[in-house]
C-alpha positions as protocol buffer text, in pm:
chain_id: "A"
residue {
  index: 1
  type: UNK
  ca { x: -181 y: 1932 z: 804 }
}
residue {
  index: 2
  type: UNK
  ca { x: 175 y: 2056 z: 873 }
}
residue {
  index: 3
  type: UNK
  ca { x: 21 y: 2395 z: 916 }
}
residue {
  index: 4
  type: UNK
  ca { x: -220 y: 2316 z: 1192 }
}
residue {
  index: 5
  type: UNK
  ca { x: 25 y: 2092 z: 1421 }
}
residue {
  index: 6
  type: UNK
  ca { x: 286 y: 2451 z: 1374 }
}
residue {
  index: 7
  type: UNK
  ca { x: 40 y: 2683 z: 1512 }
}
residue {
  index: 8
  type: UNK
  ca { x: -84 y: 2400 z: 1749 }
}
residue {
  index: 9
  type: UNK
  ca { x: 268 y: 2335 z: 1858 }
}
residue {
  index: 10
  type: UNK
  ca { x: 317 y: 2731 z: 1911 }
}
residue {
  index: 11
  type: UNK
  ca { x: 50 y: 2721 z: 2164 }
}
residue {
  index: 12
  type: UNK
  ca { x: 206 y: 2458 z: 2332 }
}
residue {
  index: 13
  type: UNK
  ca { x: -36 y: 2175 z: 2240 }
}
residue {
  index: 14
  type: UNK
  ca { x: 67 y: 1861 z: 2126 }
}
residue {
  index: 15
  type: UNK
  ca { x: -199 y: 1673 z: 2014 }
}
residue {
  index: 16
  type: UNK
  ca { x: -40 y: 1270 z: 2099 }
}
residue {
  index: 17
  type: UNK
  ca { x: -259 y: 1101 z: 1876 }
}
residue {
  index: 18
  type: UNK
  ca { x: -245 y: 1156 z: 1548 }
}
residue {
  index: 19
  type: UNK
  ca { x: -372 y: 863 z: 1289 }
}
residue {
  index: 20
  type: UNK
  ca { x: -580 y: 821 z: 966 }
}
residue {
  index: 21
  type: UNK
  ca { x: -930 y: 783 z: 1214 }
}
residue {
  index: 22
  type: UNK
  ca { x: -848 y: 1110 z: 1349 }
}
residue {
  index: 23
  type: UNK
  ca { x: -795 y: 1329 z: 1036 }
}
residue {
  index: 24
  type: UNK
  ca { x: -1141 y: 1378 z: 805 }
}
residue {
  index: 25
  type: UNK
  ca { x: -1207 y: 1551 z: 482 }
}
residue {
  index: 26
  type: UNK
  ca { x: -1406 y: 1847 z: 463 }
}
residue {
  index: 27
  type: UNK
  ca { x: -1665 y: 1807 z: 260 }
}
residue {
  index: 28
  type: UNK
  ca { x: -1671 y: 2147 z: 114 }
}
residue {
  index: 29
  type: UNK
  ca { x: -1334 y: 2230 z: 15 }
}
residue {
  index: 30
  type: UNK
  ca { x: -1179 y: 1892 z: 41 }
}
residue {
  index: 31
  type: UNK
  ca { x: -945 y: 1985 z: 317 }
}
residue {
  index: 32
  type: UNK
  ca { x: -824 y: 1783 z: 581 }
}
residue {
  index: 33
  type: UNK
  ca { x: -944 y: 1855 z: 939 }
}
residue {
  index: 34
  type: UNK
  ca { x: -799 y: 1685 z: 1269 }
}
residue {
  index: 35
  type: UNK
  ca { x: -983 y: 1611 z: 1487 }
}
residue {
  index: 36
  type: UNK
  ca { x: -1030 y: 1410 z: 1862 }
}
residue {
  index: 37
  type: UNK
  ca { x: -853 y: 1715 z: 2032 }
}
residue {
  index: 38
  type: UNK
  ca { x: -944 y: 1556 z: 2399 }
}
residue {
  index: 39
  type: UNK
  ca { x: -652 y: 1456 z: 2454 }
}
residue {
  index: 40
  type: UNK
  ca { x: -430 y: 1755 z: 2400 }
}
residue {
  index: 41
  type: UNK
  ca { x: -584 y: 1944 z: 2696 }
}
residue {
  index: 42
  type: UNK
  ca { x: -404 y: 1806 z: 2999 }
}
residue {
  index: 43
  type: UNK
  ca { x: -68 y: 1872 z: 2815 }
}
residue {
  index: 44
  type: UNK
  ca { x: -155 y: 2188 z: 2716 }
}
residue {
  index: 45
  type: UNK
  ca { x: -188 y: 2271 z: 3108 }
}
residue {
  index: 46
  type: UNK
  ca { x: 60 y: 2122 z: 3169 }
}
residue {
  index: 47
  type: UNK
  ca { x: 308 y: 2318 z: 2915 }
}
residue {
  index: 48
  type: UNK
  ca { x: 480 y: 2629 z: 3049 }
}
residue {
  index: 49
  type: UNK
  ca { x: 363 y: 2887 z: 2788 }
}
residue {
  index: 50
  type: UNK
  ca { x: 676 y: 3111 z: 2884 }
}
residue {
  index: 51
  type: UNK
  ca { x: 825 y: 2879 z: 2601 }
}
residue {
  index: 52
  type: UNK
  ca { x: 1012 y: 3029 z: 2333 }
}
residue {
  index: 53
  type: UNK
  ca { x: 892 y: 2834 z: 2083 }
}
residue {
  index: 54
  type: UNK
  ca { x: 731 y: 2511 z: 2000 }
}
residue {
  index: 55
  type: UNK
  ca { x: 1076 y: 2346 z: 1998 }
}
residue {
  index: 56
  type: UNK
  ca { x: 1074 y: 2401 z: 2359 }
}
residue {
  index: 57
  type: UNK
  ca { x: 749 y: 2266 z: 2460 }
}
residue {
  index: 58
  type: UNK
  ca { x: 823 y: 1846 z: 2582 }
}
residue {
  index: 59
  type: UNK
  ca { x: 638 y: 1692 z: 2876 }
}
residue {
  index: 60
  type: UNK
  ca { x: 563 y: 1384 z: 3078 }
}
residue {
  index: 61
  type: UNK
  ca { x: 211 y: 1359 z: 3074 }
}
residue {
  index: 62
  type: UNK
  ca { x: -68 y: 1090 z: 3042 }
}
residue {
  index: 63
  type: UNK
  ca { x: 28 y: 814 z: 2795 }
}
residue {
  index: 64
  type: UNK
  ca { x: -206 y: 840 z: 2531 }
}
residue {
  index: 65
  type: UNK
  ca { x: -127 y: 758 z: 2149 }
}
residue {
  index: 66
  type: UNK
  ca { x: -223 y: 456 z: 1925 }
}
residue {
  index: 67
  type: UNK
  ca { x: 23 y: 137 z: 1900 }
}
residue {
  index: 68
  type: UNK
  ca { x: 236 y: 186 z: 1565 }
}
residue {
  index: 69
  type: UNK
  ca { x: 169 y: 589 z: 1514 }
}
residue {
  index: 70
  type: UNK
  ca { x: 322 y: 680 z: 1818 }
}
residue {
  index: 71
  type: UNK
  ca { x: 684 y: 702 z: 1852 }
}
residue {
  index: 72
  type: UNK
  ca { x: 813 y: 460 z: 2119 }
}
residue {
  index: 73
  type: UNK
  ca { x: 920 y: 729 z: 2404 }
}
residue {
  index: 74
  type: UNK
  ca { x: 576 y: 850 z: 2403 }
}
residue {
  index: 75
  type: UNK
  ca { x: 436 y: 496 z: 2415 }
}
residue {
  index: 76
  type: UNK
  ca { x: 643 y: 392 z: 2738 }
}
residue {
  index: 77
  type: UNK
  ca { x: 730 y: 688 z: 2911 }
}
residue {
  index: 78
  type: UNK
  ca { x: 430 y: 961 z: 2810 }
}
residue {
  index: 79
  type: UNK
  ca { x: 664 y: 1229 z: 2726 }
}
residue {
  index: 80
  type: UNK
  ca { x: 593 y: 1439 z: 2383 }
}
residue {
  index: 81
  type: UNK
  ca { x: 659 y: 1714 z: 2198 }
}
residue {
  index: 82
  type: UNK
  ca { x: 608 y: 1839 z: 1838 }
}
residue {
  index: 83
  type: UNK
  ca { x: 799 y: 1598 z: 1702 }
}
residue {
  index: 84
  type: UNK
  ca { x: 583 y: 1340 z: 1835 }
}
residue {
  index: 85
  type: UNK
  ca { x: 314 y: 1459 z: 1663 }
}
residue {
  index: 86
  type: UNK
  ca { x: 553 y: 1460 z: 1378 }
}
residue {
  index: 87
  type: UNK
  ca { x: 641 y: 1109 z: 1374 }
}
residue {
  index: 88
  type: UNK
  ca { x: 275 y: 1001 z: 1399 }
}
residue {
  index: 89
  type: UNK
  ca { x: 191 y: 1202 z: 1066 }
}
residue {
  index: 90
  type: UNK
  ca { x: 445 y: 1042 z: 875 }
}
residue {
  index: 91
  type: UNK
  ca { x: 303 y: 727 z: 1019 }
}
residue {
  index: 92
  type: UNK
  ca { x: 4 y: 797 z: 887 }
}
residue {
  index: 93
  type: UNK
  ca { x: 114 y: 943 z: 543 }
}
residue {
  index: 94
  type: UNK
  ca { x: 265 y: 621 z: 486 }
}
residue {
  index: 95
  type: UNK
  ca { x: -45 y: 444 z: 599 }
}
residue {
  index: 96
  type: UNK
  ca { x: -269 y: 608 z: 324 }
}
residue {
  index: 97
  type: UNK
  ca { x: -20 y: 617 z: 76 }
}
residue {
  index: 98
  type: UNK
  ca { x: 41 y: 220 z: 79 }
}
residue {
  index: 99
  type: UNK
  ca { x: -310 y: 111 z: 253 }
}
residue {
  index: 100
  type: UNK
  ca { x: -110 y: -54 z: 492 }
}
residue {
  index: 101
  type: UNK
  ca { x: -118 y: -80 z: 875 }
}
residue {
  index: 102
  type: UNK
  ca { x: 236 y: 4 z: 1053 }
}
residue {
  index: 103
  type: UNK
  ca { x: 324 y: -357 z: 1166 }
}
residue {
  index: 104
  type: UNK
  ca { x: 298 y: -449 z: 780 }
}
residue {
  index: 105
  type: UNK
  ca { x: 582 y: -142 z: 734 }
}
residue {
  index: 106
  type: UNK
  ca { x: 833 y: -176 z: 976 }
}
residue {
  index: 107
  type: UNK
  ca { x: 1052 y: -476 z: 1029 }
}
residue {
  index: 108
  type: UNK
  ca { x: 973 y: -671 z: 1340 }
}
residue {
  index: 109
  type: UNK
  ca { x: 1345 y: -787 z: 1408 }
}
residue {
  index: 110
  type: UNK
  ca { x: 1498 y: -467 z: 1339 }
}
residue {
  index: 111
  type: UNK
  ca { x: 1209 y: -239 z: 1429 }
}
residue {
  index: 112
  type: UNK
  ca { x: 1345 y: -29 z: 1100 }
}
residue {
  index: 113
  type: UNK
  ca { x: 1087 y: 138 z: 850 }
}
residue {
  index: 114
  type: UNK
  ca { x: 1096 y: -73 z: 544 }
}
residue {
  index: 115
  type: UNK
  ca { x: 836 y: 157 z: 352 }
}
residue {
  index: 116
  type: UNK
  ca { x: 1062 y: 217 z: 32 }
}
residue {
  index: 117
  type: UNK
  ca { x: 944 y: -94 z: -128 }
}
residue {
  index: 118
  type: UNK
  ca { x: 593 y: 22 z: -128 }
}
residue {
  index: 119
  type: UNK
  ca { x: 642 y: 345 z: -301 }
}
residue {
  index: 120
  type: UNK
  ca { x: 844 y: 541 z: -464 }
}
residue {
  index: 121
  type: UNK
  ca { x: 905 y: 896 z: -365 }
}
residue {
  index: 122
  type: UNK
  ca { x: 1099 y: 1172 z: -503 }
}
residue {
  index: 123
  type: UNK
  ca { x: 1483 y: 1128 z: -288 }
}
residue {
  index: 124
  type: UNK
  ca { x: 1389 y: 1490 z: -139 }
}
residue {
  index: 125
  type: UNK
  ca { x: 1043 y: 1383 z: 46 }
}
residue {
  index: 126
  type: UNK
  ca { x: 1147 y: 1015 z: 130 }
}
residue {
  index: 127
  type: UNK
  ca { x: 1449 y: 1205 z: 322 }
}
residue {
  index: 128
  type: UNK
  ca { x: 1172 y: 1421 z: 486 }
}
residue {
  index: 129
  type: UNK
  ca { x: 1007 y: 1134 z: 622 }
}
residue {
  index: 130
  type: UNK
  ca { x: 1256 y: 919 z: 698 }
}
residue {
  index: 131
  type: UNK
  ca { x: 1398 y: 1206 z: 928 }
}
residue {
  index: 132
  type: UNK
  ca { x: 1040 y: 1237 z: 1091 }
}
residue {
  index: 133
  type: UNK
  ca { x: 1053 y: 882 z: 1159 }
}
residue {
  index: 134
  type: UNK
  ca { x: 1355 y: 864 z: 1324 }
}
residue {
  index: 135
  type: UNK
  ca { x: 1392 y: 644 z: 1670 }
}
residue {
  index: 136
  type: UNK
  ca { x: 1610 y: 883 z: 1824 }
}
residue {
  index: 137
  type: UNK
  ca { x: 1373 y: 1229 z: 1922 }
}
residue {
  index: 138
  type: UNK
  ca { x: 1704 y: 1468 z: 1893 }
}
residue {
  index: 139
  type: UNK
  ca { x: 1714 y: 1334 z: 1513 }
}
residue {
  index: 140
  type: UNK
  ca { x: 1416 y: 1421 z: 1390 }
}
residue {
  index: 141
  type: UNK
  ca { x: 1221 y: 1773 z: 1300 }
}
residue {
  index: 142
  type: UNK
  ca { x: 1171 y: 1961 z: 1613 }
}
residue {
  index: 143
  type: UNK
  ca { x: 894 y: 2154 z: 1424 }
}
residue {
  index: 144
  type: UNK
  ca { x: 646 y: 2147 z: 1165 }
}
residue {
  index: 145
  type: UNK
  ca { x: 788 y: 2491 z: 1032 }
}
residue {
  index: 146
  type: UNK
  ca { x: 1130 y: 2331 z: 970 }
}
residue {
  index: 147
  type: UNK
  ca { x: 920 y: 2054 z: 725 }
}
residue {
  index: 148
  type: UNK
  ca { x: 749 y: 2344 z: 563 }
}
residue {
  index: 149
  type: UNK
  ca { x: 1031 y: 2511 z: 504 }
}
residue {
  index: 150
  type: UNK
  ca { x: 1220 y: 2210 z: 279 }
}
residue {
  index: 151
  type: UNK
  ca { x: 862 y: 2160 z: 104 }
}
residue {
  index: 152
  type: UNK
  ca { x: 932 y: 2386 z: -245 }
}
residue {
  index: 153
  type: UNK
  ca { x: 563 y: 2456 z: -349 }
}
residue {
  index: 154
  type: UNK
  ca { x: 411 y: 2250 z: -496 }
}
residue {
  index: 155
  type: UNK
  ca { x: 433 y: 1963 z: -233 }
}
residue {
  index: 156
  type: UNK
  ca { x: 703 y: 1727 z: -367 }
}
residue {
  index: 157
  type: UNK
  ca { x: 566 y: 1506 z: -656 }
}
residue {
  index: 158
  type: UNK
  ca { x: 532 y: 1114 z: -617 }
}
residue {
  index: 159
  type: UNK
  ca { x: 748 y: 963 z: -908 }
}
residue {
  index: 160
  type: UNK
  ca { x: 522 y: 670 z: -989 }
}
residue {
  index: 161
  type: UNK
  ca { x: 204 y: 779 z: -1152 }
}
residue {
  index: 162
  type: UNK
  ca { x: -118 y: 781 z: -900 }
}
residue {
  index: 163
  type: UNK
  ca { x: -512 y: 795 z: -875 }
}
residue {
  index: 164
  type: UNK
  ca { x: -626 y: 868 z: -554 }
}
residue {
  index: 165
  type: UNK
  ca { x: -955 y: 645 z: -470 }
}
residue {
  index: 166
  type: UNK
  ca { x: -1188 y: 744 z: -156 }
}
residue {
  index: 167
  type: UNK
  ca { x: -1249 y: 471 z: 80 }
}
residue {
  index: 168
  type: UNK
  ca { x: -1500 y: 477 z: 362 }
}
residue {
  index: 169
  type: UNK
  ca { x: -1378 y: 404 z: 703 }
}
residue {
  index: 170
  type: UNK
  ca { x: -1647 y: 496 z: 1056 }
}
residue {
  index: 171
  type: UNK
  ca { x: -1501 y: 607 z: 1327 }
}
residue {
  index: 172
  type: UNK
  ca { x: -1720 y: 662 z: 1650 }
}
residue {
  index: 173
  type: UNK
  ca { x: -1990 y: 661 z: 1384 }
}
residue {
  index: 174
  type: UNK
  ca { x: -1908 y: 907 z: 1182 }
}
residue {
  index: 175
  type: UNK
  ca { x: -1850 y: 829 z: 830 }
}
residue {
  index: 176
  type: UNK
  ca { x: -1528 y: 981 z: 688 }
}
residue {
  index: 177
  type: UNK
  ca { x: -1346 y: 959 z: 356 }
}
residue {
  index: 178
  type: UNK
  ca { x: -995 y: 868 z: 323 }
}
residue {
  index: 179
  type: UNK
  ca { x: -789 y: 911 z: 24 }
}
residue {
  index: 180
  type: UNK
  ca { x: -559 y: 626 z: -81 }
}
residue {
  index: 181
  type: UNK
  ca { x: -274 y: 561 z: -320 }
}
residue {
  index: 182
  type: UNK
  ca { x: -318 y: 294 z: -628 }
}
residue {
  index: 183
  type: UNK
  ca { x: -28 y: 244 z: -879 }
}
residue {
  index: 184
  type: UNK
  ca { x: -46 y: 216 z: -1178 }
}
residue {
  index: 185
  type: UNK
  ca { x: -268 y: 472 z: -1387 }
}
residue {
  index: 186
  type: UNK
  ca { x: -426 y: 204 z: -1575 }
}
residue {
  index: 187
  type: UNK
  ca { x: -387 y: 247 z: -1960 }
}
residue {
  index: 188
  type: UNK
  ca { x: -324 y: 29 z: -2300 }
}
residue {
  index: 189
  type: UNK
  ca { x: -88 y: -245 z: -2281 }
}
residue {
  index: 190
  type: UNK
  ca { x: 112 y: -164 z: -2576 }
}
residue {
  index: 191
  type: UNK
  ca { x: 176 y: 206 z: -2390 }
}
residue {
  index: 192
  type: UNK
  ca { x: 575 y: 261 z: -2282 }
}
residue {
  index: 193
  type: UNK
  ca { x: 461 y: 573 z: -2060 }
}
residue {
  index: 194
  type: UNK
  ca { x: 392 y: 291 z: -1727 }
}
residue {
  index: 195
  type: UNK
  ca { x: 764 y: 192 z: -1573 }
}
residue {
  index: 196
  type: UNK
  ca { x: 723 y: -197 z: -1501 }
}
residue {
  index: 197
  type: UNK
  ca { x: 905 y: -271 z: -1148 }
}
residue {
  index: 198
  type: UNK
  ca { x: 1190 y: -471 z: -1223 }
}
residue {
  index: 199
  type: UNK
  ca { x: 1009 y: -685 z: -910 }
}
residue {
  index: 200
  type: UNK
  ca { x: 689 y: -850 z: -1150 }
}
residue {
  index: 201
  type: UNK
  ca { x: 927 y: -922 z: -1397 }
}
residue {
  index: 202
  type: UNK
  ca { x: 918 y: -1288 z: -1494 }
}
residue {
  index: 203
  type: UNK
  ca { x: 715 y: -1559 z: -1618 }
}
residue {
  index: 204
  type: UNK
  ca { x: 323 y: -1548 z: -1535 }
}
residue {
  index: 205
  type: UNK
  ca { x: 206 y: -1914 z: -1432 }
}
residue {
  index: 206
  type: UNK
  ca { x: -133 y: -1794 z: -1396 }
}
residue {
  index: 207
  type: UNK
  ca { x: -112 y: -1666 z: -1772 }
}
residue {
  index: 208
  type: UNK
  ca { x: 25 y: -1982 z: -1871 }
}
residue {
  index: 209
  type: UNK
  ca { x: -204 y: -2215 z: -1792 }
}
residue {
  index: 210
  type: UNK
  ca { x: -486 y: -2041 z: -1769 }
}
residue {
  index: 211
  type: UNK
  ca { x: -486 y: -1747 z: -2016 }
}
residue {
  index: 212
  type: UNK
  ca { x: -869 y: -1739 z: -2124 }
}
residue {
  index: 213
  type: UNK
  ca { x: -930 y: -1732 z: -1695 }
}
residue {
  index: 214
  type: UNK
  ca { x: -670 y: -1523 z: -1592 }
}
residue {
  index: 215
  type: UNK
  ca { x: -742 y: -1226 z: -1784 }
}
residue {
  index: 216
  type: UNK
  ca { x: -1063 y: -1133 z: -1711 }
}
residue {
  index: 217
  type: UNK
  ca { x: -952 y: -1050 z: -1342 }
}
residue {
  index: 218
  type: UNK
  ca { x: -630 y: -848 z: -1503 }
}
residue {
  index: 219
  type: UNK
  ca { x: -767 y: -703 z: -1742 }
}
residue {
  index: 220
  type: UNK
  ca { x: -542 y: -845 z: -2010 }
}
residue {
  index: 221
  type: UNK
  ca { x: -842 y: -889 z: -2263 }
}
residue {
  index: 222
  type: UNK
  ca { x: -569 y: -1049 z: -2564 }
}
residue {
  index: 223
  type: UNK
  ca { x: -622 y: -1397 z: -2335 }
}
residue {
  index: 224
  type: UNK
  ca { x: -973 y: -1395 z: -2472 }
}
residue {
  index: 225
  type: UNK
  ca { x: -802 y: -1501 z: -2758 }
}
residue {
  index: 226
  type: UNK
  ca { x: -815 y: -1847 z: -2632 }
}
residue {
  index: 227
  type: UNK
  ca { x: -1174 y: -1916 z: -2671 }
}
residue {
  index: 228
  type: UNK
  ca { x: -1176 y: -1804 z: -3011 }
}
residue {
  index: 229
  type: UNK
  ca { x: -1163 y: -2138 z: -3268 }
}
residue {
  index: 230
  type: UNK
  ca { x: -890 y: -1993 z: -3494 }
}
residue {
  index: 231
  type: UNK
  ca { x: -771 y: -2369 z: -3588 }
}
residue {
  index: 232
  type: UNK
  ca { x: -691 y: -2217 z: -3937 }
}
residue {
  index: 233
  type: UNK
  ca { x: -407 y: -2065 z: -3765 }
}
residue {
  index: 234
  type: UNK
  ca { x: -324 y: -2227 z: -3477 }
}
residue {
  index: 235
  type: UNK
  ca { x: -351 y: -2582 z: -3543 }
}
residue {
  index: 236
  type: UNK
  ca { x: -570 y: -2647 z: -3314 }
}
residue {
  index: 237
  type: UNK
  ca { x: -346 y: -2516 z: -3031 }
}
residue {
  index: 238
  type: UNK
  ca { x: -466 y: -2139 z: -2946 }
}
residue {
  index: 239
  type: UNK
  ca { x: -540 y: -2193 z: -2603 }
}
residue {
  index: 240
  type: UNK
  ca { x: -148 y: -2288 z: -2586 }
}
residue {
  index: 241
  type: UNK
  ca { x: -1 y: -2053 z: -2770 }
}
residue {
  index: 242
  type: UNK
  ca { x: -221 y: -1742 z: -2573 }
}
residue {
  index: 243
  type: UNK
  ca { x: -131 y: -1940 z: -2261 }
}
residue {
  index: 244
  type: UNK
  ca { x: 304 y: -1880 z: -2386 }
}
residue {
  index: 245
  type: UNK
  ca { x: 264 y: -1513 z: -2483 }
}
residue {
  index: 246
  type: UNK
  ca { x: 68 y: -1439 z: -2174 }
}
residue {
  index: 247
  type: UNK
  ca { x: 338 y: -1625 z: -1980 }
}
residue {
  index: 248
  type: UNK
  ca { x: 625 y: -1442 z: -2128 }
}
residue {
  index: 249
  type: UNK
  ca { x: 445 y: -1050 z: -2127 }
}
residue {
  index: 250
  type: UNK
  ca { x: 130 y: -1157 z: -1873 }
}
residue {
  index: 251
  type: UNK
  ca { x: 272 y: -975 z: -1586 }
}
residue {
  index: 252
  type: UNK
  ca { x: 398 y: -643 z: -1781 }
}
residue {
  index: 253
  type: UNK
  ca { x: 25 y: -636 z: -1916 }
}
residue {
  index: 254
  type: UNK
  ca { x: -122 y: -693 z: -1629 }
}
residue {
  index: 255
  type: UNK
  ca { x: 39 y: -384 z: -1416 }
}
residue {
  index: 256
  type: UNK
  ca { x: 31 y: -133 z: -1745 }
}
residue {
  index: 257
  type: UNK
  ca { x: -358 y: -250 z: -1772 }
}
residue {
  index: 258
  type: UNK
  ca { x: -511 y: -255 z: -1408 }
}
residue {
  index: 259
  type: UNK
  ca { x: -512 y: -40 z: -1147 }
}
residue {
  index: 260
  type: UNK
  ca { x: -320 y: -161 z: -864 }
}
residue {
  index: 261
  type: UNK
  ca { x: -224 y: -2 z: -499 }
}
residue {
  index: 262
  type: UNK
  ca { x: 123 y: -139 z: -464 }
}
residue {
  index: 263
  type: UNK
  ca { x: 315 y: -416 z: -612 }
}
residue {
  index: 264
  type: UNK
  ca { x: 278 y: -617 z: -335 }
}
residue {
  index: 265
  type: UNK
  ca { x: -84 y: -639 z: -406 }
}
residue {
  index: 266
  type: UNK
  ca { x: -23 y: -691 z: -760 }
}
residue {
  index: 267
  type: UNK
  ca { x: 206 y: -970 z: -662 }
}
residue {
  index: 268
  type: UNK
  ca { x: -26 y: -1129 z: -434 }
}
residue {
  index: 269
  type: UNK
  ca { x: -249 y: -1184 z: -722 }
}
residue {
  index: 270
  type: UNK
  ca { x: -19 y: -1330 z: -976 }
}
residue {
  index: 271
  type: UNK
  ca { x: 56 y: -1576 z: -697 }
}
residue {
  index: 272
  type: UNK
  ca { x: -294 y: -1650 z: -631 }
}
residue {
  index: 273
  type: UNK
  ca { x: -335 y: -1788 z: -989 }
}
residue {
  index: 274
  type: UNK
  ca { x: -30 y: -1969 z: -988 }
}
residue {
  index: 275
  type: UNK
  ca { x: -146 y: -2135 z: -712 }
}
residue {
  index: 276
  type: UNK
  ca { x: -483 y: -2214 z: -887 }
}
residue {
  index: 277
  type: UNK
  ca { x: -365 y: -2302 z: -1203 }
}
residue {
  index: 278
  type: UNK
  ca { x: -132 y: -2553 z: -1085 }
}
residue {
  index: 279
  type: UNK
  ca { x: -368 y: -2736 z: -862 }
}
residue {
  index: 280
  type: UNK
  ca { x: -655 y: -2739 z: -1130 }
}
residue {
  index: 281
  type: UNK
  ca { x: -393 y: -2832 z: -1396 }
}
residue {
  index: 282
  type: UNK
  ca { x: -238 y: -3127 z: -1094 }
}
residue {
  index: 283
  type: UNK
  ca { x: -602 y: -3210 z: -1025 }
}
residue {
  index: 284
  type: UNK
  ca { x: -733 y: -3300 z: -1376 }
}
residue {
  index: 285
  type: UNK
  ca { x: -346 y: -3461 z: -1407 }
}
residue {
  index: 286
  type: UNK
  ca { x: -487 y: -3710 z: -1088 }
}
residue {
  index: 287
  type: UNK
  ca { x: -864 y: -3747 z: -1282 }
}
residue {
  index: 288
  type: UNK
  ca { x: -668 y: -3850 z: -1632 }
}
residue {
  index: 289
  type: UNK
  ca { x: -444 y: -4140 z: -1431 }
}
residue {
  index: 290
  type: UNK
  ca { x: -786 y: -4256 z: -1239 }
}
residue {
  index: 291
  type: UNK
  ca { x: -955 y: -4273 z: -1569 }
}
residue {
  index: 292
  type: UNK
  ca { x: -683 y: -4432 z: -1725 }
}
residue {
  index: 293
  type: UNK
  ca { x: -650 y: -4725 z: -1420 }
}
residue {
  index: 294
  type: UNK
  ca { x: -981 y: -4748 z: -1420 }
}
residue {
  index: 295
  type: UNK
  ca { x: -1024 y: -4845 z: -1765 }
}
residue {
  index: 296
  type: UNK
  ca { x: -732 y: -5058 z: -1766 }
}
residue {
  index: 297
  type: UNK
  ca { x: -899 y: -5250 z: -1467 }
}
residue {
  index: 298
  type: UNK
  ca { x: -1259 y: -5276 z: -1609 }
}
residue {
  index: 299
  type: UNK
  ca { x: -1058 y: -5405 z: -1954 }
}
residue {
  index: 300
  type: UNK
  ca { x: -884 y: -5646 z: -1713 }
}
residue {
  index: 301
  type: UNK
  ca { x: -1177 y: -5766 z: -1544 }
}
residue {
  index: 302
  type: UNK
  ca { x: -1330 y: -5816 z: -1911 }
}
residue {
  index: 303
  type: UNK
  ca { x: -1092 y: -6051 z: -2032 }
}
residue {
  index: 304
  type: UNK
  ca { x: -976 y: -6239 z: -1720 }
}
């Protein structure tokens, strides 16, 4: 894409609104195409093409641009230039790479990008991006040829291992395919090759109590154990002693065996069955008392 906005940008065209409903993939190559180019013609006209170069070319036109991709001095004032278009891509990088909208990336108090938690990035590219998104125009790329020229071929690589899925989005009714980040490569359990985020790390309530539930949504198939009558072994107590092991390595499994597309996500989840567990485990806790008073009142009843 950086390609197109430089020879865009050297015609004096800034395109203003750049976002993941506005960039398709070619069917036959794969490619990525931008499209929605109506709104680059009035600045075009507008643009002396006496410019030097595309770091010259900034104007006041029409606001146009989408809420969250658009940097803020194109937002309330209409002016643009390449790095405008600049700041909206890394928007949208950031977008597809997390599967995240930009409110749910940038901190509302601060208004600072708070992406890093979502992904982790060679130091090189997450210095490319944070420089794109920078509030201050005069401190970001003033060209799409300066970003090609710090990207070493090939483009840098993402640290955490990733499997790009294709989800389906419609926009003005046409169908388009966009490619989004999961982490991690799912795999065995027992494999050492997936780094666990120091983040997950810690006891799995969900595992716990519910070991021969919870795995069958995380793919930790060891909890199965707990249906299995091994009273040989376990005393009668396997459903208790799956429910420790998965509470002490439930989490670890979990992210080494499942494909997830960011720790928050996976998080999410884990909290979900906490939540579950300890209201089904609370609510048969209320059934046993009623049971229990009950009895003692019908007993009561009996021999008054």
């Amino acid at each position: 894409m950086l390609p197109v906005l430089n020879y865009l940008h050297s015609q004096g065209i800034i395109h203003r609104d750049i976002a993941p409903d506005n960039i398709i993939c070619r069917a036959d190559d794969g490619l990525p195409v931008l499209i929605d180019l109506g709104g680059v013609k009035q600045i075009a006209a507008e643009v002396s093409h006496k410019a030097d170069s595309s770091q010259n070319v900034v104007s006041a036109g029409t606001k146009l641009g989408k809420f969250g991709y658009a940097p803020d001095e194109q937002m309330r004032l209409g002016i643009v230039a390449p790095h405008s278009d600049l700041y909206a891509l890394a928007v949208t990088s950031l977008v597809l790479m997390t599967g995240k909208f930009p409110s749910e990336l940038i901190n509302p108090k601060t208004m600072e990008w708070q992406w890093s938690q979502e992904l982790k990035l060679s130091p090189k590219f997450e210095g490319i991006l944070n420089r794109m998104l920078a509030p201050i125009p005069g401190d970001r790329f003033q060209s799409a040829e300066e970003i090609l020229a710090q990207l070493e071929p090939p483009t840098p690589e993402i640290i955490a291992p990733i499997q790009m899925s294709k989800i389906e989005q419609k926009n003005q009714g046409i169908e388009t395919k966009t490619a989004l980040v999961t982490i991690p490569e799912p795999g065995n359990i027992m494999q050492s090759s997936n780094e666990i985020p120091e983040e997950i790390i810690g006891w799995s309530w969900g595992g716990f109590l519910l070991p021969g539930f919870w795995c069958l949504t995380n793919h930790v198939w060891v909890g199965l154990i707990a249906w299995i009558d091994l009273s040989f072994v376990t005393f009668g107590m396997g459903w208790l002693l799956t429910g420790i092991v998965l509470g002490f390595k439930g989490n670890e499994w979990a992210w080494k065996s499942r494909q997830w597309k960011s720790i928050s996500e996976f998080k999410k989840h884990q909290r979900m069955w906490a939540i579950i567990s300890l209201l089904l485990i609370f609510s048969i806790a209320i059934m046993g008392i009623l049971v229990i008073l009950f009895v003692f009142v019908i007993a009561a009843i009996i021999t008054g």
